[in-house]
PDB file of C-alpha atoms in Angstrom:
ATOM      1  CA  UNK A   1     -11.407 -32.680 -39.085  1.00  0.00           C
ATOM      2  CA  UNK A   2     -13.317 -35.016 -36.748  1.00  0.00           C
ATOM      3  CA  UNK A   3     -16.966 -34.578 -37.823  1.00  0.00           C
ATOM      4  CA  UNK A   4     -18.800 -33.136 -40.808  1.00  0.00           C
ATOM      5  CA  UNK A   5     -22.248 -31.646 -41.371  1.00  0.00           C
ATOM      6  CA  UNK A   6     -24.664 -33.604 -43.591  1.00  0.00           C
ATOM      7  CA  UNK A   7     -24.323 -31.198 -46.450  1.00  0.00           C
ATOM      8  CA  UNK A   8     -20.555 -30.755 -46.380  1.00  0.00           C
ATOM      9  CA  UNK A   9     -18.595 -31.845 -49.499  1.00  0.00           C
ATOM     10  CA  UNK A  10     -14.971 -31.589 -50.581  1.00  0.00           C
ATOM     11  CA  UNK A  11     -13.615 -32.347 -47.019  1.00  0.00           C
ATOM     12  CA  UNK A  12     -13.172 -35.759 -45.413  1.00  0.00           C
ATOM     13  CA  UNK A  13     -13.149 -36.780 -41.779  1.00  0.00           C
ATOM     14  CA  UNK A  14      -9.539 -37.107 -40.658  1.00  0.00           C
ATOM     15  CA  UNK A  15      -8.293 -34.552 -43.123  1.00  0.00           C
ATOM     16  CA  UNK A  16      -5.959 -31.830 -41.786  1.00  0.00           C
ATOM     17  CA  UNK A  17      -7.280 -28.307 -42.183  1.00  0.00           C
ATOM     18  CA  UNK A  18      -6.850 -24.831 -40.841  1.00  0.00           C
ATOM     19  CA  UNK A  19      -9.941 -22.700 -40.075  1.00  0.00           C
ATOM     20  CA  UNK A  20     -11.304 -19.899 -38.054  1.00  0.00           C
ATOM     21  CA  UNK A  21     -14.202 -20.703 -35.627  1.00  0.00           C
ATOM     22  CA  UNK A  22     -17.773 -19.837 -36.358  1.00  0.00           C
ATOM     23  CA  UNK A  23     -17.898 -17.873 -33.035  1.00  0.00           C
ATOM     24  CA  UNK A  24     -15.320 -15.938 -31.096  1.00  0.00           C
ATOM     25  CA  UNK A  25     -12.783 -17.832 -29.097  1.00  0.00           C
ATOM     26  CA  UNK A  26     -10.041 -20.069 -30.324  1.00  0.00           C
ATOM     27  CA  UNK A  27      -8.421 -21.433 -27.162  1.00  0.00           C
ATOM     28  CA  UNK A  28     -10.070 -24.850 -27.315  1.00  0.00           C
ATOM     29  CA  UNK A  29      -9.126 -28.409 -28.421  1.00  0.00           C
ATOM     30  CA  UNK A  30     -12.348 -28.697 -30.438  1.00  0.00           C
ATOM     31  CA  UNK A  31     -14.272 -26.014 -32.387  1.00  0.00           C
ATOM     32  CA  UNK A  32     -17.101 -25.600 -34.915  1.00  0.00           C
ATOM     33  CA  UNK A  33     -15.818 -24.096 -38.149  1.00  0.00           C
ATOM     34  CA  UNK A  34     -17.521 -23.259 -41.513  1.00  0.00           C
ATOM     35  CA  UNK A  35     -16.775 -25.766 -44.256  1.00  0.00           C
ATOM     36  CA  UNK A  36     -16.296 -22.990 -46.805  1.00  0.00           C
ATOM     37  CA  UNK A  37     -13.450 -21.424 -44.726  1.00  0.00           C
ATOM     38  CA  UNK A  38     -11.662 -24.731 -43.907  1.00  0.00           C
ATOM     39  CA  UNK A  39      -8.446 -24.931 -45.881  1.00  0.00           C
ATOM     40  CA  UNK A  40      -6.550 -28.117 -46.525  1.00  0.00           C
ATOM     41  CA  UNK A  41      -3.112 -28.597 -45.024  1.00  0.00           C
ATOM     42  CA  UNK A  42      -0.493 -30.690 -47.046  1.00  0.00           C
ATOM     43  CA  UNK A  43       0.702 -33.797 -45.289  1.00  0.00           C
ATOM     44  CA  UNK A  44       4.286 -32.610 -45.284  1.00  0.00           C
ATOM     45  CA  UNK A  45       3.565 -29.259 -43.644  1.00  0.00           C
ATOM     46  CA  UNK A  46       4.224 -29.271 -39.879  1.00  0.00           C
ATOM     47  CA  UNK A  47       1.343 -28.366 -37.621  1.00  0.00           C
ATOM     48  CA  UNK A  48       3.254 -25.335 -36.285  1.00  0.00           C
ATOM     49  CA  UNK A  49       3.775 -23.969 -39.744  1.00  0.00           C
ATOM     50  CA  UNK A  50       0.122 -24.524 -40.730  1.00  0.00           C
ATOM     51  CA  UNK A  51      -1.117 -22.723 -37.583  1.00  0.00           C
ATOM     52  CA  UNK A  52       1.213 -19.704 -38.148  1.00  0.00           C
ATOM     53  CA  UNK A  53       0.429 -19.589 -41.852  1.00  0.00           C
ATOM     54  CA  UNK A  54      -3.321 -19.152 -41.481  1.00  0.00           C
ATOM     55  CA  UNK A  55      -3.819 -15.521 -40.522  1.00  0.00           C
ATOM     56  CA  UNK A  56      -0.473 -13.805 -40.693  1.00  0.00           C
ATOM     57  CA  UNK A  57       0.464 -14.920 -44.157  1.00  0.00           C
ATOM     58  CA  UNK A  58      -3.081 -14.415 -45.563  1.00  0.00           C
ATOM     59  CA  UNK A  59      -2.913 -10.868 -44.113  1.00  0.00           C
ATOM     60  CA  UNK A  60       0.442 -10.103 -45.645  1.00  0.00           C
ATOM     61  CA  UNK A  61      -0.303 -11.650 -48.967  1.00  0.00           C
ATOM     62  CA  UNK A  62      -3.661  -9.988 -49.489  1.00  0.00           C
ATOM     63  CA  UNK A  63      -2.265  -6.646 -48.196  1.00  0.00           C
ATOM     64  CA  UNK A  64       0.834  -6.631 -50.342  1.00  0.00           C
ATOM     65  CA  UNK A  65      -0.548  -8.145 -53.470  1.00  0.00           C
ATOM     66  CA  UNK A  66      -4.135  -7.018 -53.697  1.00  0.00           C
ATOM     67  CA  UNK A  67      -4.169  -3.725 -51.796  1.00  0.00           C
ATOM     68  CA  UNK A  68      -0.625  -2.374 -52.264  1.00  0.00           C
ATOM     69  CA  UNK A  69       0.037  -3.957 -55.691  1.00  0.00           C
ATOM     70  CA  UNK A  70       3.589  -4.986 -54.807  1.00  0.00           C
ATOM     71  CA  UNK A  71       5.624  -5.977 -57.938  1.00  0.00           C
ATOM     72  CA  UNK A  72       8.895  -7.665 -58.642  1.00  0.00           C
ATOM     73  CA  UNK A  73      11.646  -5.050 -58.491  1.00  0.00           C
ATOM     74  CA  UNK A  74       9.827  -2.853 -55.968  1.00  0.00           C
ATOM     75  CA  UNK A  75      11.473  -1.748 -52.722  1.00  0.00           C
ATOM     76  CA  UNK A  76       9.375  -2.799 -49.681  1.00  0.00           C
ATOM     77  CA  UNK A  77       9.699  -1.367 -46.200  1.00  0.00           C
ATOM     78  CA  UNK A  78       8.384  -3.453 -43.404  1.00  0.00           C
ATOM     79  CA  UNK A  79       7.884  -2.131 -39.866  1.00  0.00           C
ATOM     80  CA  UNK A  80       7.605  -4.570 -36.954  1.00  0.00           C
ATOM     81  CA  UNK A  81       9.445  -6.971 -39.201  1.00  0.00           C
ATOM     82  CA  UNK A  82      10.215  -9.595 -36.573  1.00  0.00           C
ATOM     83  CA  UNK A  83       6.579  -9.889 -35.446  1.00  0.00           C
ATOM     84  CA  UNK A  84       3.853 -12.256 -36.810  1.00  0.00           C
ATOM     85  CA  UNK A  85       2.499 -10.336 -39.779  1.00  0.00           C
ATOM     86  CA  UNK A  86       5.760  -8.421 -40.249  1.00  0.00           C
ATOM     87  CA  UNK A  87       7.944 -11.530 -40.628  1.00  0.00           C
ATOM     88  CA  UNK A  88       5.431 -12.877 -43.091  1.00  0.00           C
ATOM     89  CA  UNK A  89       5.548  -9.673 -45.127  1.00  0.00           C
ATOM     90  CA  UNK A  90       9.362  -9.912 -45.316  1.00  0.00           C
ATOM     91  CA  UNK A  91       9.277 -13.455 -46.675  1.00  0.00           C
ATOM     92  CA  UNK A  92       6.400 -12.835 -49.028  1.00  0.00           C
ATOM     93  CA  UNK A  93       8.073  -9.620 -50.342  1.00  0.00           C
ATOM     94  CA  UNK A  94      11.233 -11.569 -51.118  1.00  0.00           C
ATOM     95  CA  UNK A  95       9.212 -14.366 -52.716  1.00  0.00           C
ATOM     96  CA  UNK A  96       7.560 -11.825 -55.001  1.00  0.00           C
ATOM     97  CA  UNK A  97      10.875 -10.386 -56.143  1.00  0.00           C
ATOM     98  CA  UNK A  98      10.962  -7.148 -54.057  1.00  0.00           C
ATOM     99  CA  UNK A  99      13.944  -5.676 -52.236  1.00  0.00           C
ATOM    100  CA  UNK A 100      13.037  -5.741 -48.584  1.00  0.00           C
ATOM    101  CA  UNK A 101      14.035  -3.302 -45.863  1.00  0.00           C
ATOM    102  CA  UNK A 102      13.140  -4.681 -42.412  1.00  0.00           C
ATOM    103  CA  UNK A 103      12.809  -2.397 -39.351  1.00  0.00           C
ATOM    104  CA  UNK A 104      12.913  -4.037 -35.913  1.00  0.00           C
ATOM    105  CA  UNK A 105      14.080  -3.174 -32.391  1.00  0.00           C
ATOM    106  CA  UNK A 106      16.986  -4.923 -30.673  1.00  0.00           C
ATOM    107  CA  UNK A 107      19.749  -7.339 -31.730  1.00  0.00           C
ATOM    108  CA  UNK A 108      17.735 -10.450 -31.373  1.00  0.00           C
ATOM    109  CA  UNK A 109      14.955  -9.156 -33.724  1.00  0.00           C
ATOM    110  CA  UNK A 110      17.575  -7.723 -36.179  1.00  0.00           C
ATOM    111  CA  UNK A 111      19.193 -11.201 -36.351  1.00  0.00           C
ATOM    112  CA  UNK A 112      15.721 -12.829 -36.986  1.00  0.00           C
ATOM    113  CA  UNK A 113      15.037 -10.381 -39.813  1.00  0.00           C
ATOM    114  CA  UNK A 114      18.438 -11.108 -41.411  1.00  0.00           C
ATOM    115  CA  UNK A 115      17.655 -14.844 -41.258  1.00  0.00           C
ATOM    116  CA  UNK A 116      14.244 -14.196 -42.960  1.00  0.00           C
ATOM    117  CA  UNK A 117      16.204 -12.873 -45.947  1.00  0.00           C
ATOM    118  CA  UNK A 118      15.804  -9.066 -45.684  1.00  0.00           C
ATOM    119  CA  UNK A 119      18.111  -7.078 -47.862  1.00  0.00           C
ATOM    120  CA  UNK A 120      18.681  -4.405 -45.160  1.00  0.00           C
ATOM    121  CA  UNK A 121      17.780  -4.568 -41.536  1.00  0.00           C
ATOM    122  CA  UNK A 122      17.554  -1.383 -39.473  1.00  0.00           C
ATOM    123  CA  UNK A 123      17.547  -1.448 -35.707  1.00  0.00           C
ATOM    124  CA  UNK A 124      15.291   1.505 -34.860  1.00  0.00           C
ATOM    125  CA  UNK A 125      16.618   1.590 -31.251  1.00  0.00           C
ATOM    126  CA  UNK A 126      20.144   2.303 -32.518  1.00  0.00           C
ATOM    127  CA  UNK A 127      19.873   3.836 -35.999  1.00  0.00           C
ATOM    128  CA  UNK A 128      17.751   6.420 -37.820  1.00  0.00           C
ATOM    129  CA  UNK A 129      15.422   4.451 -40.141  1.00  0.00           C
ATOM    130  CA  UNK A 130      14.870   7.443 -42.392  1.00  0.00           C
ATOM    131  CA  UNK A 131      18.583   7.942 -42.963  1.00  0.00           C
ATOM    132  CA  UNK A 132      19.111   4.287 -43.537  1.00  0.00           C
ATOM    133  CA  UNK A 133      16.409   3.899 -46.045  1.00  0.00           C
ATOM    134  CA  UNK A 134      17.420   7.005 -47.960  1.00  0.00           C
ATOM    135  CA  UNK A 135      20.985   5.781 -48.130  1.00  0.00           C
ATOM    136  CA  UNK A 136      19.886   2.290 -49.255  1.00  0.00           C
ATOM    137  CA  UNK A 137      17.631   3.635 -51.981  1.00  0.00           C
ATOM    138  CA  UNK A 138      19.959   6.459 -53.100  1.00  0.00           C
ATOM    139  CA  UNK A 139      17.341   8.920 -52.046  1.00  0.00           C
ATOM    140  CA  UNK A 140      14.479   7.538 -54.047  1.00  0.00           C
ATOM    141  CA  UNK A 141      12.614   5.970 -51.166  1.00  0.00           C
ATOM    142  CA  UNK A 142      10.416   2.848 -51.081  1.00  0.00           C
ATOM    143  CA  UNK A 143       7.504   1.804 -53.308  1.00  0.00           C
ATOM    144  CA  UNK A 144       5.554   0.133 -50.565  1.00  0.00           C
ATOM    145  CA  UNK A 145       5.648   0.629 -46.825  1.00  0.00           C
ATOM    146  CA  UNK A 146       4.040  -2.148 -44.748  1.00  0.00           C
ATOM    147  CA  UNK A 147       2.970  -0.696 -41.399  1.00  0.00           C
ATOM    148  CA  UNK A 148       1.362  -2.823 -38.612  1.00  0.00           C
ATOM    149  CA  UNK A 149       2.859  -0.462 -35.970  1.00  0.00           C
ATOM    150  CA  UNK A 150       1.442   3.020 -36.470  1.00  0.00           C
ATOM    151  CA  UNK A 151       2.630   6.003 -34.455  1.00  0.00           C
ATOM    152  CA  UNK A 152       6.204   7.066 -35.267  1.00  0.00           C
ATOM    153  CA  UNK A 153       6.605   4.184 -37.799  1.00  0.00           C
ATOM    154  CA  UNK A 154       3.979   5.943 -40.007  1.00  0.00           C
ATOM    155  CA  UNK A 155       6.048   9.122 -39.832  1.00  0.00           C
ATOM    156  CA  UNK A 156       9.079   7.161 -41.027  1.00  0.00           C
ATOM    157  CA  UNK A 157       7.012   5.783 -43.977  1.00  0.00           C
ATOM    158  CA  UNK A 158       5.716   9.154 -44.887  1.00  0.00           C
ATOM    159  CA  UNK A 159       9.260  10.582 -45.048  1.00  0.00           C
ATOM    160  CA  UNK A 160      10.714   7.766 -47.154  1.00  0.00           C
ATOM    161  CA  UNK A 161       7.892   6.806 -49.489  1.00  0.00           C
ATOM    162  CA  UNK A 162       8.664   7.293 -53.166  1.00  0.00           C
ATOM    163  CA  UNK A 163       6.636   9.192 -55.640  1.00  0.00           C
ATOM    164  CA  UNK A 164       3.568   7.005 -56.476  1.00  0.00           C
ATOM    165  CA  UNK A 165       4.372   4.827 -53.515  1.00  0.00           C
ATOM    166  CA  UNK A 166       1.812   3.131 -51.292  1.00  0.00           C
ATOM    167  CA  UNK A 167       1.736   3.185 -47.458  1.00  0.00           C
ATOM    168  CA  UNK A 168      -0.198   0.151 -46.351  1.00  0.00           C
ATOM    169  CA  UNK A 169      -1.917   0.685 -42.936  1.00  0.00           C
ATOM    170  CA  UNK A 170      -2.227  -2.748 -41.413  1.00  0.00           C
ATOM    171  CA  UNK A 171      -2.621  -1.956 -37.717  1.00  0.00           C
ATOM    172  CA  UNK A 172      -1.467   0.002 -34.660  1.00  0.00           C
ATOM    173  CA  UNK A 173       0.589  -2.382 -32.485  1.00  0.00           C
ATOM    174  CA  UNK A 174       2.592   0.571 -31.202  1.00  0.00           C
ATOM    175  CA  UNK A 175      -0.583   1.865 -29.535  1.00  0.00           C
ATOM    176  CA  UNK A 176      -0.754   5.206 -31.246  1.00  0.00           C
ATOM    177  CA  UNK A 177      -2.968   5.969 -34.313  1.00  0.00           C
ATOM    178  CA  UNK A 178      -1.244   8.458 -36.508  1.00  0.00           C
ATOM    179  CA  UNK A 179      -2.768  11.314 -38.450  1.00  0.00           C
ATOM    180  CA  UNK A 180      -1.782  12.644 -41.865  1.00  0.00           C
ATOM    181  CA  UNK A 181      -1.704  16.160 -43.331  1.00  0.00           C
ATOM    182  CA  UNK A 182      -3.201  15.176 -46.702  1.00  0.00           C
ATOM    183  CA  UNK A 183      -1.338  18.031 -48.485  1.00  0.00           C
ATOM    184  CA  UNK A 184       1.736  15.993 -47.983  1.00  0.00           C
ATOM    185  CA  UNK A 185       0.222  13.059 -49.919  1.00  0.00           C
ATOM    186  CA  UNK A 186      -0.758  15.493 -52.677  1.00  0.00           C
ATOM    187  CA  UNK A 187       2.652  17.115 -52.969  1.00  0.00           C
ATOM    188  CA  UNK A 188       4.496  13.853 -52.961  1.00  0.00           C
ATOM    189  CA  UNK A 189       2.013  11.889 -55.004  1.00  0.00           C
ATOM    190  CA  UNK A 190       1.704   8.839 -52.776  1.00  0.00           C
ATOM    191  CA  UNK A 191      -1.280   6.788 -51.513  1.00  0.00           C
ATOM    192  CA  UNK A 192      -2.257   5.773 -47.991  1.00  0.00           C
ATOM    193  CA  UNK A 193      -4.034   2.367 -48.326  1.00  0.00           C
ATOM    194  CA  UNK A 194      -6.158   0.974 -45.576  1.00  0.00           C
ATOM    195  CA  UNK A 195      -6.312  -2.811 -45.071  1.00  0.00           C
ATOM    196  CA  UNK A 196      -7.888  -5.444 -42.884  1.00  0.00           C
ATOM    197  CA  UNK A 197      -8.432  -9.030 -43.803  1.00  0.00           C
ATOM    198  CA  UNK A 198     -11.911  -9.616 -42.478  1.00  0.00           C
ATOM    199  CA  UNK A 199     -13.872  -8.429 -45.618  1.00  0.00           C
ATOM    200  CA  UNK A 200     -11.815 -10.898 -47.747  1.00  0.00           C
ATOM    201  CA  UNK A 201     -12.862 -13.784 -45.407  1.00  0.00           C
ATOM    202  CA  UNK A 202     -16.302 -13.283 -46.789  1.00  0.00           C
ATOM    203  CA  UNK A 203     -14.986 -14.569 -50.172  1.00  0.00           C
ATOM    204  CA  UNK A 204     -13.995 -18.141 -49.401  1.00  0.00           C
ATOM    205  CA  UNK A 205     -13.041 -18.885 -53.001  1.00  0.00           C
ATOM    206  CA  UNK A 206     -10.605 -15.969 -53.118  1.00  0.00           C
ATOM    207  CA  UNK A 207      -8.973 -17.041 -49.837  1.00  0.00           C
ATOM    208  CA  UNK A 208      -8.682 -20.587 -51.161  1.00  0.00           C
ATOM    209  CA  UNK A 209      -6.601 -19.214 -54.079  1.00  0.00           C
ATOM    210  CA  UNK A 210      -4.534 -17.157 -51.696  1.00  0.00           C
ATOM    211  CA  UNK A 211      -3.952 -20.315 -49.549  1.00  0.00           C
ATOM    212  CA  UNK A 212      -2.920 -22.207 -52.633  1.00  0.00           C
ATOM    213  CA  UNK A 213      -0.343 -19.568 -53.490  1.00  0.00           C
ATOM    214  CA  UNK A 214       1.012 -19.680 -49.911  1.00  0.00           C
ATOM    215  CA  UNK A 215       1.163 -23.517 -49.842  1.00  0.00           C
ATOM    216  CA  UNK A 216       3.103 -23.461 -53.144  1.00  0.00           C
ATOM    217  CA  UNK A 217       5.628 -20.947 -51.764  1.00  0.00           C
ATOM    218  CA  UNK A 218       6.043 -23.038 -48.673  1.00  0.00           C
ATOM    219  CA  UNK A 219       6.586 -26.212 -50.633  1.00  0.00           C
ATOM    220  CA  UNK A 220       9.221 -24.365 -52.637  1.00  0.00           C
ATOM    221  CA  UNK A 221      11.004 -23.264 -49.501  1.00  0.00           C
ATOM    222  CA  UNK A 222      10.350 -19.611 -50.193  1.00  0.00           C
ATOM    223  CA  UNK A 223       8.396 -18.990 -47.013  1.00  0.00           C
ATOM    224  CA  UNK A 224       8.604 -20.646 -43.599  1.00  0.00           C
ATOM    225  CA  UNK A 225       6.638 -19.263 -40.688  1.00  0.00           C
ATOM    226  CA  UNK A 226       8.759 -17.933 -37.900  1.00  0.00           C
ATOM    227  CA  UNK A 227       7.571 -19.813 -34.757  1.00  0.00           C
ATOM    228  CA  UNK A 228       9.554 -18.790 -31.763  1.00  0.00           C
ATOM    229  CA  UNK A 229       7.825 -21.030 -29.190  1.00  0.00           C
ATOM    230  CA  UNK A 230       5.259 -23.832 -28.940  1.00  0.00           C
ATOM    231  CA  UNK A 231       3.247 -24.015 -25.714  1.00  0.00           C
ATOM    232  CA  UNK A 232       0.550 -26.317 -24.459  1.00  0.00           C
ATOM    233  CA  UNK A 233      -3.057 -24.960 -24.599  1.00  0.00           C
ATOM    234  CA  UNK A 234      -3.038 -24.708 -20.772  1.00  0.00           C
ATOM    235  CA  UNK A 235      -0.502 -21.910 -21.042  1.00  0.00           C
ATOM    236  CA  UNK A 236      -2.602 -19.773 -23.361  1.00  0.00           C
ATOM    237  CA  UNK A 237      -2.796 -16.946 -20.810  1.00  0.00           C
ATOM    238  CA  UNK A 238       1.006 -16.829 -20.561  1.00  0.00           C
ATOM    239  CA  UNK A 239       1.305 -16.768 -24.286  1.00  0.00           C
ATOM    240  CA  UNK A 240      -1.054 -13.787 -24.592  1.00  0.00           C
ATOM    241  CA  UNK A 241       0.940 -11.995 -21.926  1.00  0.00           C
ATOM    242  CA  UNK A 242       4.141 -12.487 -23.820  1.00  0.00           C
ATOM    243  CA  UNK A 243       2.504 -11.004 -26.907  1.00  0.00           C
ATOM    244  CA  UNK A 244       1.544  -7.998 -24.842  1.00  0.00           C
ATOM    245  CA  UNK A 245       5.125  -7.546 -23.784  1.00  0.00           C
ATOM    246  CA  UNK A 246       6.138  -7.264 -27.474  1.00  0.00           C
ATOM    247  CA  UNK A 247       9.022  -9.707 -26.980  1.00  0.00           C
ATOM    248  CA  UNK A 248       7.838 -12.494 -29.295  1.00  0.00           C
ATOM    249  CA  UNK A 249       9.622 -13.314 -32.520  1.00  0.00           C
ATOM    250  CA  UNK A 250       7.137 -14.297 -35.165  1.00  0.00           C
ATOM    251  CA  UNK A 251       4.413 -16.462 -33.632  1.00  0.00           C
ATOM    252  CA  UNK A 252       3.667 -18.460 -30.520  1.00  0.00           C
ATOM    253  CA  UNK A 253       1.771 -21.667 -31.391  1.00  0.00           C
ATOM    254  CA  UNK A 254      -0.441 -23.449 -28.833  1.00  0.00           C
ATOM    255  CA  UNK A 255      -0.808 -27.157 -29.000  1.00  0.00           C
ATOM    256  CA  UNK A 256      -3.691 -29.259 -27.592  1.00  0.00           C
TER     257      UNK A 256
END
């Protein structure tokens, strides 16, 4: 934080914070941010971890805890588990005491999910996720399915969700928006729960509490953002292109 408005309290010049800009566009070495949404960063947290923590971990925490009501002892299925929000969901699920099944594509991503602590990792390019999940859960299925992928991933979730389970719709990174025959939800007694973070950003006090939980978990070594690469700000276009190619593990962090 380099400058403060006249009415700002609770933040000091020179303090490390993470924040979203007041207008669109983040690829800059200086930006204007609302004081209410500026969250303090502990001195011992690396810049790369702080940058990766901000959106992905807030998304996964609010989605899993508030919207999907994930509890200790639940079985959690995470699609796109080697990606930004997916890797966060794996770690948060483990930190909350869930058994975590990670689904990813390719040996490199499978290895990353194993290192994140997933109890079972399924390579969807090689194995049948439905069969693997059913075998792992003795046919019961999963309590929560975390789906930032959409398309065929949603169909997998629908087939393996347990009675009274919750399918959390986080996004459609796969490019296809699925549809649901609601009679299936009725017959199997499960819920499809929509989620996006933006409405919760309008409650800065709630997000401060979420941030506090995440900082505590990081300090305890229970979460550690997966940052596959750090690039200078001048290479922002290349970083975005890599994201579009779906070859990134976790996050790419840009440095000024």
